[in-house]
CSV table of C-alpha atoms in Angstrom, one decimal:
chain,number,residue,atom,x,y,z
A,1,MET,CA,34.4,27.1,-30.6
A,2,GLY,CA,32.4,30.2,-31.5
A,3,TRP,CA,32.8,33.6,-29.8
A,4,GLN,CA,29.5,33.2,-28.0
A,5,ALA,CA,30.7,29.9,-26.3
A,6,ILE,CA,34.0,31.5,-25.4
A,7,LEU,CA,32.2,34.5,-23.8
A,8,GLN,CA,29.9,32.2,-21.8
A,9,LYS,CA,32.9,30.2,-20.6
A,10,GLU,CA,34.7,33.4,-19.5
A,11,ASN,CA,31.7,34.7,-17.7
A,12,PHE,CA,31.3,31.4,-15.8
A,13,MET,CA,35.0,31.2,-14.9
A,14,SER,CA,34.8,34.8,-13.6
A,15,LYS,CA,32.1,33.7,-11.2
A,16,ILE,CA,34.3,31.0,-9.6
A,17,PRO,CA,36.1,32.4,-6.5
A,18,PRO,CA,39.9,32.7,-7.0
A,19,GLU,CA,40.6,30.4,-4.1
A,20,ILE,CA,38.7,27.7,-5.9
A,21,LEU,CA,39.8,28.5,-9.4
A,22,LYS,CA,43.5,28.1,-8.5
A,23,TYR,CA,43.0,24.3,-8.3
A,24,LYS,CA,42.0,24.0,-11.9
A,25,THR,CA,44.8,22.4,-14.0
A,26,PRO,CA,45.1,21.7,-17.7
A,27,GLY,CA,42.7,18.9,-18.7
A,28,THR,CA,40.3,19.5,-15.8
A,29,GLU,CA,37.1,21.5,-15.3
A,30,ILE,CA,35.4,22.9,-12.2
A,31,LYS,CA,31.6,22.7,-12.0
A,32,CYS,CA,29.3,24.5,-9.6
A,33,ILE,CA,26.4,22.4,-8.4
A,34,ARG,CA,24.0,23.8,-5.7
A,35,GLY,CA,26.7,26.2,-4.5
A,36,LYS,CA,29.5,23.5,-4.2
A,37,TYR,CA,32.4,23.1,-6.6
A,38,TYR,CA,33.5,19.8,-8.1
A,39,LEU,CA,36.7,18.9,-10.1
A,40,GLN,CA,36.5,16.5,-13.1
A,41,ARG,CA,38.9,15.4,-15.8
A,42,VAL,CA,37.8,16.4,-19.3
A,43,THR,CA,39.0,16.1,-22.9
A,44,SER,CA,37.6,17.1,-26.3
A,45,LYS,CA,36.9,15.1,-29.4
A,46,TRP,CA,36.0,16.2,-33.0
A,47,ASP,CA,32.5,15.1,-34.0
A,48,PRO,CA,32.4,14.6,-37.8
A,49,LYS,CA,28.6,14.5,-37.8
A,50,THR,CA,28.0,17.9,-36.3
A,51,GLN,CA,31.4,19.3,-37.5
A,52,LYS,CA,32.0,20.5,-33.9
A,53,VAL,CA,34.3,19.8,-31.0
A,54,ARG,CA,32.5,17.9,-28.3
A,55,LYS,CA,33.6,17.9,-24.7
A,56,LEU,CA,33.9,14.5,-22.9
A,57,THR,CA,34.0,14.1,-19.2
A,58,LEU,CA,36.4,11.3,-18.2
A,59,GLU,CA,36.1,11.0,-14.5
A,60,TYR,CA,35.1,12.8,-11.3
A,61,LEU,CA,38.2,13.8,-9.2
A,62,GLY,CA,36.7,15.3,-6.0
A,63,ARG,CA,35.2,18.3,-4.3
A,64,VAL,CA,37.0,21.6,-4.4
A,65,THR,CA,37.2,23.8,-1.3
A,66,ALA,CA,39.3,26.8,-0.3
A,67,ASP,CA,41.6,24.4,1.6
A,68,GLY,CA,42.1,22.1,-1.4
A,69,VAL,CA,40.6,19.2,-3.3
A,70,ILE,CA,38.8,16.5,-1.3
A,71,PRO,CA,39.4,13.3,-3.3
A,72,ARG,CA,36.4,11.2,-4.2
A,73,LYS,CA,35.8,8.2,-2.1
A,74,SER,CA,36.2,4.9,-4.0
A,75,LYS,CA,36.4,1.3,-2.9
A,76,MET,CA,38.5,-1.2,-4.7
A,77,ILE,CA,36.9,-4.6,-4.9
A,78,PRO,CA,39.2,-7.6,-5.5
A,79,ALA,CA,38.6,-9.2,-8.9
A,80,GLU,CA,37.9,-12.6,-7.3
A,81,THR,CA,35.1,-11.1,-5.0
A,82,LYS,CA,31.6,-12.5,-5.9
A,83,VAL,CA,29.2,-9.5,-6.4
A,84,TYR,CA,25.5,-10.3,-6.3
A,85,SER,CA,22.3,-8.5,-5.5
A,86,LYS,CA,19.0,-9.5,-3.7
A,87,GLU,CA,15.6,-8.1,-3.2
A,88,PHE,CA,15.4,-5.7,-0.3
A,89,GLY,CA,12.7,-3.0,-0.5
A,90,ALA,CA,9.5,-5.0,0.1
A,91,THR,CA,10.7,-7.3,2.8
A,92,TRP,CA,12.6,-4.5,4.6
A,93,ALA,CA,9.4,-2.3,4.6
A,94,ILE,CA,7.3,-5.1,6.0
A,95,MET,CA,9.8,-6.0,8.7
A,96,GLN,CA,10.0,-2.3,9.8
A,97,LEU,CA,6.2,-2.1,10.2
A,98,CYS,CA,5.9,-5.5,12.0
A,99,PRO,CA,8.7,-6.0,14.5
A,100,ASP,CA,6.2,-6.9,17.3
A,101,ILE,CA,4.8,-9.8,15.3
A,102,TYR,CA,8.2,-11.5,15.3
A,103,GLU,CA,8.8,-10.7,19.0
A,104,LYS,CA,5.5,-12.4,19.9
A,105,LEU,CA,6.3,-15.4,17.7
A,106,LYS,CA,9.6,-15.8,19.6
A,107,LYS,CA,7.6,-15.5,22.8
A,108,HIS,CA,5.0,-18.1,22.1
A,109,LEU,CA,6.6,-20.2,19.4
A,110,PRO,CA,10.3,-20.0,19.7
A,111,ASN,CA,11.1,-23.1,17.7
A,112,TYR,CA,8.9,-22.1,14.8
A,113,ALA,CA,9.3,-18.3,14.8
A,114,ASP,CA,11.9,-17.8,12.1
A,115,TRP,CA,10.3,-19.9,9.3
A,116,LEU,CA,6.8,-18.8,10.2
A,117,TYR,CA,7.8,-15.1,10.1
A,118,VAL,CA,9.8,-15.4,6.8
A,119,THR,CA,7.0,-17.4,5.1
A,120,ALA,CA,4.4,-14.9,6.2
A,121,VAL,CA,6.4,-11.9,5.0
A,122,LEU,CA,6.9,-13.5,1.6
A,123,ARG,CA,3.2,-14.4,1.3
A,124,CYS,CA,2.2,-10.9,2.3
A,125,ILE,CA,4.2,-9.6,-0.6
A,126,ARG,CA,3.6,-12.3,-3.2
A,127,HIS,CA,0.6,-14.6,-3.1
A,128,GLY,CA,1.3,-18.0,-4.4
A,129,ALA,CA,1.5,-21.7,-3.7
A,130,MET,CA,3.7,-22.8,-0.8
A,131,LYS,CA,6.1,-24.6,-3.1
A,132,TYR,CA,7.5,-21.3,-4.4
A,133,THR,CA,8.5,-20.1,-0.9
A,134,GLU,CA,12.0,-21.4,-1.1
A,135,ALA,CA,12.7,-19.6,-4.5
A,136,LEU,CA,11.5,-16.3,-3.1
A,137,TYR,CA,13.5,-16.7,0.1
A,138,ASP,CA,16.7,-17.4,-1.8
A,139,VAL,CA,16.5,-14.2,-3.9
A,140,SER,CA,15.4,-12.0,-0.9
A,141,TYR,CA,17.5,-10.2,1.7
A,142,LEU,CA,15.5,-12.3,4.2
A,143,SER,CA,18.0,-15.1,3.5
A,144,GLU,CA,20.7,-12.9,5.0
A,145,VAL,CA,18.6,-11.8,8.1
A,146,PHE,CA,17.4,-15.3,8.7
A,147,PRO,CA,20.1,-17.5,7.2
A,148,ASN,CA,20.1,-21.3,6.6
A,149,LEU,CA,16.3,-21.9,6.6
A,150,ASN,CA,15.3,-25.0,4.8
A,151,LEU,CA,12.0,-24.0,3.0
A,152,SER,CA,12.0,-26.7,0.4
A,153,SER,CA,8.6,-28.2,-0.4
A,154,SER,CA,9.2,-31.4,1.4
A,155,ASN,CA,10.7,-29.8,4.6
A,156,LEU,CA,8.0,-27.1,4.6
A,157,SER,CA,5.3,-29.8,4.5
A,158,ASN,CA,6.9,-31.5,7.5
A,159,LEU,CA,7.1,-28.3,9.4
A,160,MET,CA,3.5,-27.4,8.7
A,161,THR,CA,2.3,-30.9,9.7
A,162,SER,CA,4.1,-30.7,13.1
A,163,PHE,CA,3.0,-27.1,13.7
A,164,GLY,CA,-0.6,-27.9,12.9
A,165,TYR,CA,-1.0,-29.6,16.2
A,166,MET,CA,-0.2,-26.5,18.2
A,167,ARG,CA,-3.5,-24.7,18.1
A,168,SER,CA,-3.2,-23.8,21.8
A,169,LYS,CA,0.0,-21.9,21.1
A,170,MET,CA,-1.6,-20.1,18.1
A,171,ILE,CA,-4.5,-19.0,20.4
A,172,ASP,CA,-2.0,-17.6,22.9
A,173,PHE,CA,-0.3,-15.7,20.1
A,174,MET,CA,-3.5,-14.2,18.8
A,175,LYS,CA,-4.8,-13.2,22.2
A,176,ASP,CA,-1.8,-10.9,22.6
A,177,PHE,CA,-3.3,-8.7,19.8
A,178,ILE,CA,-6.8,-8.5,21.2
A,179,PRO,CA,-7.4,-5.0,22.7
A,180,SER,CA,-8.2,-5.2,26.4
A,181,LYS,CA,-11.2,-2.7,26.3
A,182,ASP,CA,-13.1,-0.1,24.3
A,183,CYS,CA,-13.2,-2.0,21.0
A,184,PHE,CA,-15.7,-3.3,18.4
A,185,MET,CA,-15.3,-6.7,17.1
A,186,LEU,CA,-16.3,-7.4,13.4
A,187,PHE,CA,-17.1,-11.0,12.6
A,188,ASP,CA,-16.8,-12.1,9.0
A,189,GLY,CA,-17.3,-15.7,7.7
A,190,THR,CA,-16.3,-17.3,4.5
A,191,ALA,CA,-16.9,-20.7,3.0
A,192,MET,CA,-13.9,-22.5,1.4
A,193,ILE,CA,-14.6,-25.5,-0.9
A,194,CYS,CA,-12.6,-28.5,0.3
A,195,ASN,CA,-12.7,-31.9,-1.4
A,196,SER,CA,-10.1,-33.7,0.8
A,197,SER,CA,-11.5,-36.8,2.4
A,198,HIS,CA,-9.0,-36.5,5.2
A,199,ILE,CA,-10.4,-33.2,6.6
A,200,ASN,CA,-13.4,-33.9,8.8
A,201,ASP,CA,-14.5,-30.3,8.8
A,202,ALA,CA,-15.2,-30.4,5.1
A,203,GLN,CA,-18.9,-31.0,5.2
A,204,ARG,CA,-21.8,-30.2,2.9
A,205,GLY,CA,-23.0,-26.6,3.6
A,206,TYR,CA,-24.4,-23.6,1.9
A,207,ASN,CA,-22.7,-20.3,1.0
A,208,SER,CA,-23.7,-17.0,-0.7
A,209,HIS,CA,-22.9,-18.5,-4.1
A,210,GLY,CA,-25.5,-21.2,-3.7
A,211,CYS,CA,-22.9,-24.0,-3.6
A,212,HIS,CA,-23.5,-27.1,-1.6
A,213,ASP,CA,-20.1,-28.8,-2.1
A,214,PRO,CA,-18.1,-30.0,0.9
A,215,GLN,CA,-16.6,-26.9,2.6
A,216,ILE,CA,-15.2,-25.5,5.7
A,217,ASN,CA,-16.4,-22.3,7.4
A,218,LEU,CA,-13.7,-19.8,8.4
A,219,ILE,CA,-14.8,-17.1,10.9
A,220,TYR,CA,-12.6,-14.1,11.4
A,221,ALA,CA,-12.7,-11.4,14.1
A,222,VAL,CA,-11.4,-7.9,13.3
A,223,ALA,CA,-10.9,-5.5,16.1
A,224,ILE,CA,-11.8,-1.8,15.7
A,225,ARG,CA,-10.4,0.6,18.2
A,226,GLU,CA,-9.9,4.3,18.0
A,227,GLU,CA,-10.6,4.1,14.2
A,228,LYS,CA,-7.7,1.6,13.9
A,229,LEU,CA,-8.3,-1.8,12.4
A,230,MET,CA,-6.6,-5.1,13.1
A,231,PRO,CA,-7.5,-8.8,12.4
A,232,VAL,CA,-7.0,-10.5,15.7
A,233,PHE,CA,-8.5,-14.0,15.7
A,234,TYR,CA,-9.7,-16.8,13.4
A,235,LYS,CA,-11.2,-20.2,13.8
A,236,ARG,CA,-12.4,-22.8,11.3
A,237,TYR,CA,-15.7,-24.7,11.7
A,238,PRO,CA,-17.4,-27.5,9.7
A,239,GLY,CA,-19.2,-26.2,6.7
A,240,SER,CA,-22.6,-27.2,8.2
A,241,VAL,CA,-22.2,-24.8,11.1
A,242,ARG,CA,-23.9,-21.4,10.7
A,243,ASP,CA,-21.9,-18.2,11.2
A,244,VAL,CA,-24.1,-16.9,14.0
A,245,SER,CA,-24.0,-20.1,16.0
A,246,ALA,CA,-20.2,-20.0,15.9
A,247,PHE,CA,-20.0,-16.4,17.3
A,248,ALA,CA,-20.5,-17.4,20.9
A,249,ASN,CA,-18.0,-20.2,20.6
A,250,LEU,CA,-15.4,-18.0,19.0
A,251,ARG,CA,-15.9,-15.3,21.7
A,252,ASN,CA,-15.3,-17.8,24.4
A,253,GLU,CA,-12.1,-19.1,22.8
A,254,MET,CA,-10.9,-15.5,22.4
A,255,GLY,CA,-11.6,-14.9,26.1
A,256,VAL,CA,-13.4,-11.6,25.7
A,257,LYS,CA,-16.8,-10.6,27.1
A,258,ASP,CA,-17.8,-7.1,25.7
A,259,ILE,CA,-17.9,-7.4,22.0
A,260,VAL,CA,-20.0,-5.9,19.2
A,261,ALA,CA,-20.7,-7.9,16.0
A,262,ILE,CA,-21.0,-5.5,13.0
A,263,CYS,CA,-22.9,-7.7,10.6
A,264,ASP,CA,-24.0,-7.5,7.0
A,265,LYS,CA,-27.5,-7.9,5.5
A,266,GLY,CA,-27.1,-11.7,5.6
A,267,PHE,CA,-27.7,-11.6,9.4
A,268,SER,CA,-31.0,-9.7,9.2
A,269,LYS,CA,-33.1,-12.8,10.1
A,270,LYS,CA,-34.9,-12.4,13.4
A,271,SER,CA,-33.6,-15.9,14.5
A,272,ASP,CA,-30.0,-14.7,14.0
A,273,GLN,CA,-30.7,-11.6,16.1
A,274,THR,CA,-32.4,-13.5,18.8
A,275,LEU,CA,-29.5,-16.0,19.0
A,276,MET,CA,-27.0,-13.2,19.4
A,277,GLU,CA,-29.2,-11.5,22.1
A,278,GLU,CA,-29.4,-14.8,24.0
A,279,CYS,CA,-25.6,-15.2,23.8
A,280,GLY,CA,-25.1,-11.7,25.1
A,281,ILE,CA,-23.5,-10.4,21.9
A,282,ASP,CA,-24.2,-6.8,21.0
A,283,TYR,CA,-24.8,-6.3,17.3
A,284,LEU,CA,-25.1,-3.6,14.6
A,285,MET,CA,-26.7,-4.6,11.3
A,286,PRO,CA,-28.3,-3.0,8.2
A,287,LEU,CA,-31.8,-3.9,7.1
A,288,LYS,CA,-33.1,-4.2,3.6
A,289,ARG,CA,-34.8,-1.1,2.3
A,290,ASN,CA,-38.1,-3.0,1.9
A,291,ASN,CA,-38.0,-4.4,5.4
A,292,ASN,CA,-41.1,-3.6,7.4
A,293,GLU,CA,-39.4,-3.6,10.9
A,294,TYR,CA,-38.6,0.1,10.8
A,295,THR,CA,-40.9,3.1,10.1
A,296,LYS,CA,-40.6,5.1,6.9
A,297,GLU,CA,-42.7,7.9,8.2
A,298,PRO,CA,-39.9,10.6,8.0
A,299,LEU,CA,-39.6,10.0,4.2
A,300,TYR,CA,-43.2,11.1,3.5
A,301,LYS,CA,-42.7,14.6,5.0
A,302,PRO,CA,-41.6,17.4,2.7
A,303,GLY,CA,-37.9,18.0,2.4
A,304,PHE,CA,-36.0,16.8,5.4
A,305,MET,CA,-38.6,17.9,7.9
A,306,GLY,CA,-39.1,14.3,9.1
A,307,PHE,CA,-35.5,13.9,10.3
A,308,GLU,CA,-34.1,14.9,13.7
A,309,GLY,CA,-30.8,16.3,12.6
A,310,ARG,CA,-27.7,15.8,10.4
A,311,PHE,CA,-23.9,15.4,10.5
A,312,LEU,CA,-21.0,15.3,8.1
A,313,TYR,CA,-19.3,12.0,7.0
A,314,ASN,CA,-16.4,12.2,4.5
A,315,GLY,CA,-17.8,15.5,3.2
A,316,ARG,CA,-21.3,14.1,2.8
A,317,ILE,CA,-24.4,15.4,4.6
A,318,ILE,CA,-26.1,12.6,6.5
A,319,TRP,CA,-29.6,13.1,7.9
A,320,TYR,CA,-30.8,10.8,10.7
A,321,TYR,CA,-34.0,9.8,12.5
A,322,GLU,CA,-34.1,7.6,15.6
A,323,GLN,CA,-37.2,5.5,15.8
A,324,PRO,CA,-38.8,5.8,19.3
A,325,SER,CA,-38.3,2.6,21.4
A,326,HIS,CA,-39.4,1.4,24.8
A,327,GLU,CA,-37.1,0.6,27.7
A,328,GLU,CA,-37.9,-3.1,27.5
A,329,ASP,CA,-36.9,-3.3,23.9
A,330,LYS,CA,-33.5,-4.9,23.3
A,331,HIS,CA,-32.7,-2.9,20.2
A,332,LYS,CA,-33.5,0.3,18.3
A,333,TYR,CA,-33.6,1.6,14.8
A,334,PHE,CA,-31.8,4.5,13.0
A,335,LEU,CA,-32.9,5.7,9.6
A,336,PHE,CA,-30.2,7.6,7.6
A,337,LEU,CA,-30.4,9.6,4.4
A,338,ASP,CA,-27.2,10.3,2.4
A,339,GLU,CA,-27.9,13.3,0.2
A,340,THR,CA,-25.0,12.5,-2.2
A,341,LEU,CA,-26.1,8.9,-2.6
A,342,GLN,CA,-29.7,10.0,-3.1
A,343,HIS,CA,-28.8,12.4,-6.0
A,344,LEU,CA,-26.6,9.6,-7.6
A,345,GLU,CA,-29.4,7.1,-7.5
A,346,LEU,CA,-31.9,9.6,-8.8
A,347,SER,CA,-29.6,10.5,-11.7
A,348,ASN,CA,-29.5,6.9,-12.8
A,349,ILE,CA,-33.3,6.5,-12.9
A,350,LYS,CA,-33.3,7.4,-16.6
A,351,GLN,CA,-31.7,4.0,-17.3
A,352,SER,CA,-34.2,2.1,-15.3
A,353,PHE,CA,-37.6,3.2,-16.6
A,354,ASP,CA,-39.2,4.0,-19.9
A,355,ILE,CA,-39.9,7.6,-19.0
A,356,GLY,CA,-43.2,9.0,-20.4
A,357,ASN,CA,-44.8,5.6,-21.1
A,358,GLU,CA,-45.6,4.5,-17.5
A,359,THR,CA,-49.1,3.6,-16.4
A,360,PRO,CA,-50.6,5.3,-13.3
A,361,GLU,CA,-49.9,2.2,-11.3
A,362,GLU,CA,-46.2,2.1,-12.4
A,363,LEU,CA,-45.9,5.8,-11.6
A,364,ALA,CA,-47.2,5.2,-8.1
A,365,ALA,CA,-44.8,2.4,-7.5
A,366,ILE,CA,-41.9,4.4,-8.9
A,367,THR,CA,-42.7,7.3,-6.6
A,368,GLU,CA,-42.9,5.0,-3.6
A,369,HIS,CA,-39.6,3.4,-4.6
A,370,GLN,CA,-37.8,6.8,-5.0
A,371,LEU,CA,-38.5,7.7,-1.4
A,372,LEU,CA,-36.0,5.0,-0.4
A,373,TYR,CA,-33.2,6.3,-2.5
A,374,GLY,CA,-30.1,7.2,-0.5
A,375,THR,CA,-31.4,5.6,2.7
A,376,ILE,CA,-30.0,3.0,5.1
A,377,CYS,CA,-31.6,1.7,8.2
A,378,LEU,CA,-29.4,0.3,11.0
A,379,LYS,CA,-30.7,-2.0,13.7
A,380,THR,CA,-28.5,-2.2,16.9
A,381,SER,CA,-28.6,-3.4,20.4
A,382,LEU,CA,-26.3,-0.5,21.5
A,383,LYS,CA,-29.1,1.6,22.8
A,384,SER,CA,-26.8,4.2,24.5
A,385,TYR,CA,-25.0,5.1,21.2
A,386,SER,CA,-25.8,8.2,19.2
A,387,ALA,CA,-26.9,8.2,15.6
A,388,GLU,CA,-23.6,9.6,14.4
A,389,THR,CA,-21.6,7.0,16.3
A,390,VAL,CA,-23.7,4.1,15.1
A,391,PHE,CA,-23.4,5.3,11.4
A,392,LYS,CA,-19.6,5.9,11.5
A,393,THR,CA,-19.0,2.6,13.3
A,394,TYR,CA,-21.0,0.7,10.7
A,395,LYS,CA,-19.2,2.4,7.8
A,396,MET,CA,-15.9,1.2,9.0
A,397,ARG,CA,-17.0,-2.2,7.9
A,398,GLU,CA,-16.9,-1.1,4.2
A,399,GLU,CA,-13.3,0.2,4.8
A,400,ILE,CA,-12.3,-3.2,6.1
A,401,GLU,CA,-14.0,-5.5,3.6
A,402,GLN,CA,-12.2,-4.0,0.6
A,403,LEU,CA,-8.9,-5.3,1.9
A,404,PHE,CA,-10.2,-8.4,3.6
A,405,ASP,CA,-12.1,-9.8,0.7
A,406,THR,CA,-8.9,-9.8,-1.4
A,407,TYR,CA,-7.2,-12.0,1.2
A,408,LYS,CA,-10.2,-14.3,1.5
A,409,CYS,CA,-9.7,-15.1,-2.2
A,410,GLU,CA,-6.0,-15.9,-1.5
A,411,GLU,CA,-7.0,-18.1,1.5
A,412,HIS,CA,-9.5,-19.9,-0.6
A,413,PHE,CA,-6.9,-20.8,-3.2
A,414,ASN,CA,-4.1,-21.7,-0.9
A,415,THR,CA,-5.9,-23.8,1.8
A,416,THR,CA,-8.4,-25.9,0.0
A,417,GLY,CA,-5.5,-27.8,-1.6
A,418,MET,CA,-4.2,-29.1,1.8
A,419,HIS,CA,-4.8,-32.7,2.4
A,420,SER,CA,-4.7,-32.9,6.2
A,421,PRO,CA,-6.3,-30.8,9.1
A,422,GLU,CA,-2.8,-30.1,10.4
A,423,THR,CA,-1.3,-28.6,7.2
A,424,GLN,CA,-4.5,-26.6,6.6
A,425,GLU,CA,-4.4,-25.2,10.2
A,426,SER,CA,-0.8,-24.2,9.6
A,427,CYS,CA,-1.6,-22.5,6.3
A,428,LEU,CA,-4.5,-20.6,7.9
A,429,PHE,CA,-2.2,-19.3,10.6
A,430,ILE,CA,0.5,-18.2,8.1
A,431,ASN,CA,-2.2,-16.4,6.1
A,432,HIS,CA,-3.3,-14.8,9.4
A,433,LEU,CA,0.2,-13.5,9.9
A,434,SER,CA,0.3,-12.1,6.4
A,435,ILE,CA,-3.0,-10.4,6.9
A,436,LEU,CA,-1.7,-8.8,10.1
A,437,MET,CA,1.2,-7.5,8.1
A,438,ALA,CA,-1.0,-6.3,5.2
A,439,TYR,CA,-3.1,-4.3,7.7
A,440,ARG,CA,0.0,-2.6,9.0
A,441,VAL,CA,0.7,-1.3,5.5
A,442,TYR,CA,-3.0,-0.3,5.1
A,443,GLU,CA,-3.1,1.5,8.5
A,444,ARG,CA,0.2,3.4,7.7
A,445,LEU,CA,-1.1,4.6,4.4
A,446,ARG,CA,-4.4,5.6,5.9
A,447,GLU,CA,-2.7,7.6,8.7
A,448,ARG,CA,-0.7,9.4,6.1
A,449,ASN,CA,-3.6,10.0,3.7
A,450,ALA,CA,-2.0,8.0,0.9
A,451,LEU,CA,-4.7,5.3,0.2
A,452,LYS,CA,-5.9,7.2,-2.9
A,453,LYS,CA,-2.4,7.0,-4.4
A,454,PHE,CA,-1.3,3.5,-3.3
A,455,ALA,CA,-3.0,0.1,-3.0
A,456,ALA,CA,-2.0,-1.5,0.3
A,457,ILE,CA,-2.0,-5.0,-1.0
A,458,LYS,CA,-0.1,-4.5,-4.3
A,459,MET,CA,2.4,-1.8,-3.2
A,460,PRO,CA,5.1,-4.2,-1.7
A,461,GLU,CA,5.0,-6.5,-4.8
A,462,LEU,CA,4.7,-3.9,-7.6
A,463,LEU,CA,6.6,-0.9,-6.3
A,464,LEU,CA,9.1,-2.1,-3.7
A,465,TRP,CA,10.1,-5.6,-4.8
A,466,ASP,CA,12.6,-4.2,-7.3
A,467,VAL,CA,14.5,-2.2,-4.7
A,468,ARG,CA,17.7,-4.2,-4.3
A,469,VAL,CA,20.9,-4.3,-2.4
A,470,THR,CA,24.3,-5.5,-3.7
A,471,ASN,CA,27.0,-7.4,-1.8
A,472,THR,CA,30.3,-5.7,-2.4
A,473,GLY,CA,32.5,-8.0,-0.3
A,474,ASN,CA,32.1,-7.0,3.4
A,475,GLU,CA,28.9,-5.1,3.3
A,476,TRP,CA,25.6,-4.7,1.4
A,477,GLN,CA,24.9,-1.4,-0.4
A,478,LEU,CA,21.6,-0.1,-1.5
A,479,GLU,CA,21.2,0.3,-5.3
A,480,PRO,CA,19.6,3.4,-6.8
A,481,ILE,CA,15.9,3.5,-5.9
A,482,PRO,CA,13.3,4.2,-8.7
A,483,LYS,CA,11.3,7.3,-8.4
A,484,ILE,CA,8.0,5.6,-7.8
A,485,ALA,CA,9.6,3.4,-5.1
A,486,ARG,CA,10.9,6.5,-3.3
A,487,LYS,CA,7.4,7.9,-3.3
A,488,ALA,CA,6.1,4.6,-1.9
A,489,PHE,CA,8.7,4.7,0.9
A,490,GLU,CA,7.7,8.3,1.6
A,491,ALA,CA,4.1,7.3,1.8
A,492,LEU,CA,5.0,4.7,4.4
A,493,GLY,CA,7.2,7.1,6.3
A,494,LEU,CA,10.3,5.0,5.8
A,495,THR,CA,13.8,5.8,4.7
A,496,PRO,CA,15.9,2.8,3.7
A,497,PRO,CA,19.5,2.7,4.8
A,498,THR,CA,22.2,3.1,2.1
A,499,VAL,CA,24.6,0.6,3.8
A,500,LEU,CA,23.6,-2.5,5.8
């Protein structure tokens, strides 16, 4: 040991208080970590490669205080004890965010609550065929919370067949999640190809992909209240039934009166709007930019002189113009101009035209077309709503669809393979439960401004599934949590227990 190392060691030893240093014995060392002192057994060994003596730490003995040494806590596990670990992080996080879902299942479906809840939690985390449910259940801590569930393929098929007849109980469950007042209701329909001859709802229809194969039409209702989102209701219809014609029927089954349908451009037909007005359904829908229903007069005035005012939305300046309407009109129009979107579309114009080689007619058409850059026109029957409220309400649809479209893909894959109406209904309900759980993750991340760092759908599977607990005989202990998983828990505002 060189004289520099000896000097450093003497300086360190001099900093240890005498009442602590007196507990140092030959073959031991005292270390100071964050102001606390710890005793460990050490030895030394000659390293022939470096030609130096290397210190080896043998074991931690305990914490040193002025009153003595506090021995380390250790637990002896008998040799015959079976030690094994199970997945914990993802399922525990979902259960912490969704305790009310299980309570309402116990309330309305007491004989089915356990297996429905477990299956939905696993499908929320890992999307796959139903036949893999048992394997995921066996390696998860869910098998300890809900023990002795038979989720084999054959038994799960029998459970789903018997449960598929209980649509009335499913309706009662879903009604408990419908807000009583002051909410918007977003309707979204999707067509699922179904070639089973045993499902009567599988009829020839037409979807956005131009497909005329036998299909069923699934209509979903998502509630928006106080900027919070929640899928609350679903119902399947024959593939030949149009989305708009199913809205009134779905509203009646939900048992609500005052709802607002936030539609996409597929509902811009006047016949669809007339049907909703006749059914007493308020609506909010965008119009295509080349639609002649609304006036484009504000766009022809210099600058923004044609608009009535502006507001901020997500850091963007939005100009608005409310088209004059008469009292007898059942709807009104709002024209909006997003400055950021306008600049973005103008910057991409170089890729769209052969600049410098246009004819006078082409230049006139391009100039006319550029007036519409960055604009959106919304048509609504909510005549008492302000322009800002109408815009922000509609924009919430985009926030919803990013998550909802992903789950529509999962539903498409996992329900079209069912061969009876009962098992298909059961699968749709389980998917509904998993969507409820996924939205809880999404809402928690949104509330804590963590959506830019974490994806709500993939977080449980990719970041939390590897957080495990180990059985040490009489209790379960949490294993060390990876750094990225700790950040994921922090983003959700959750702290997993160390001992269960």
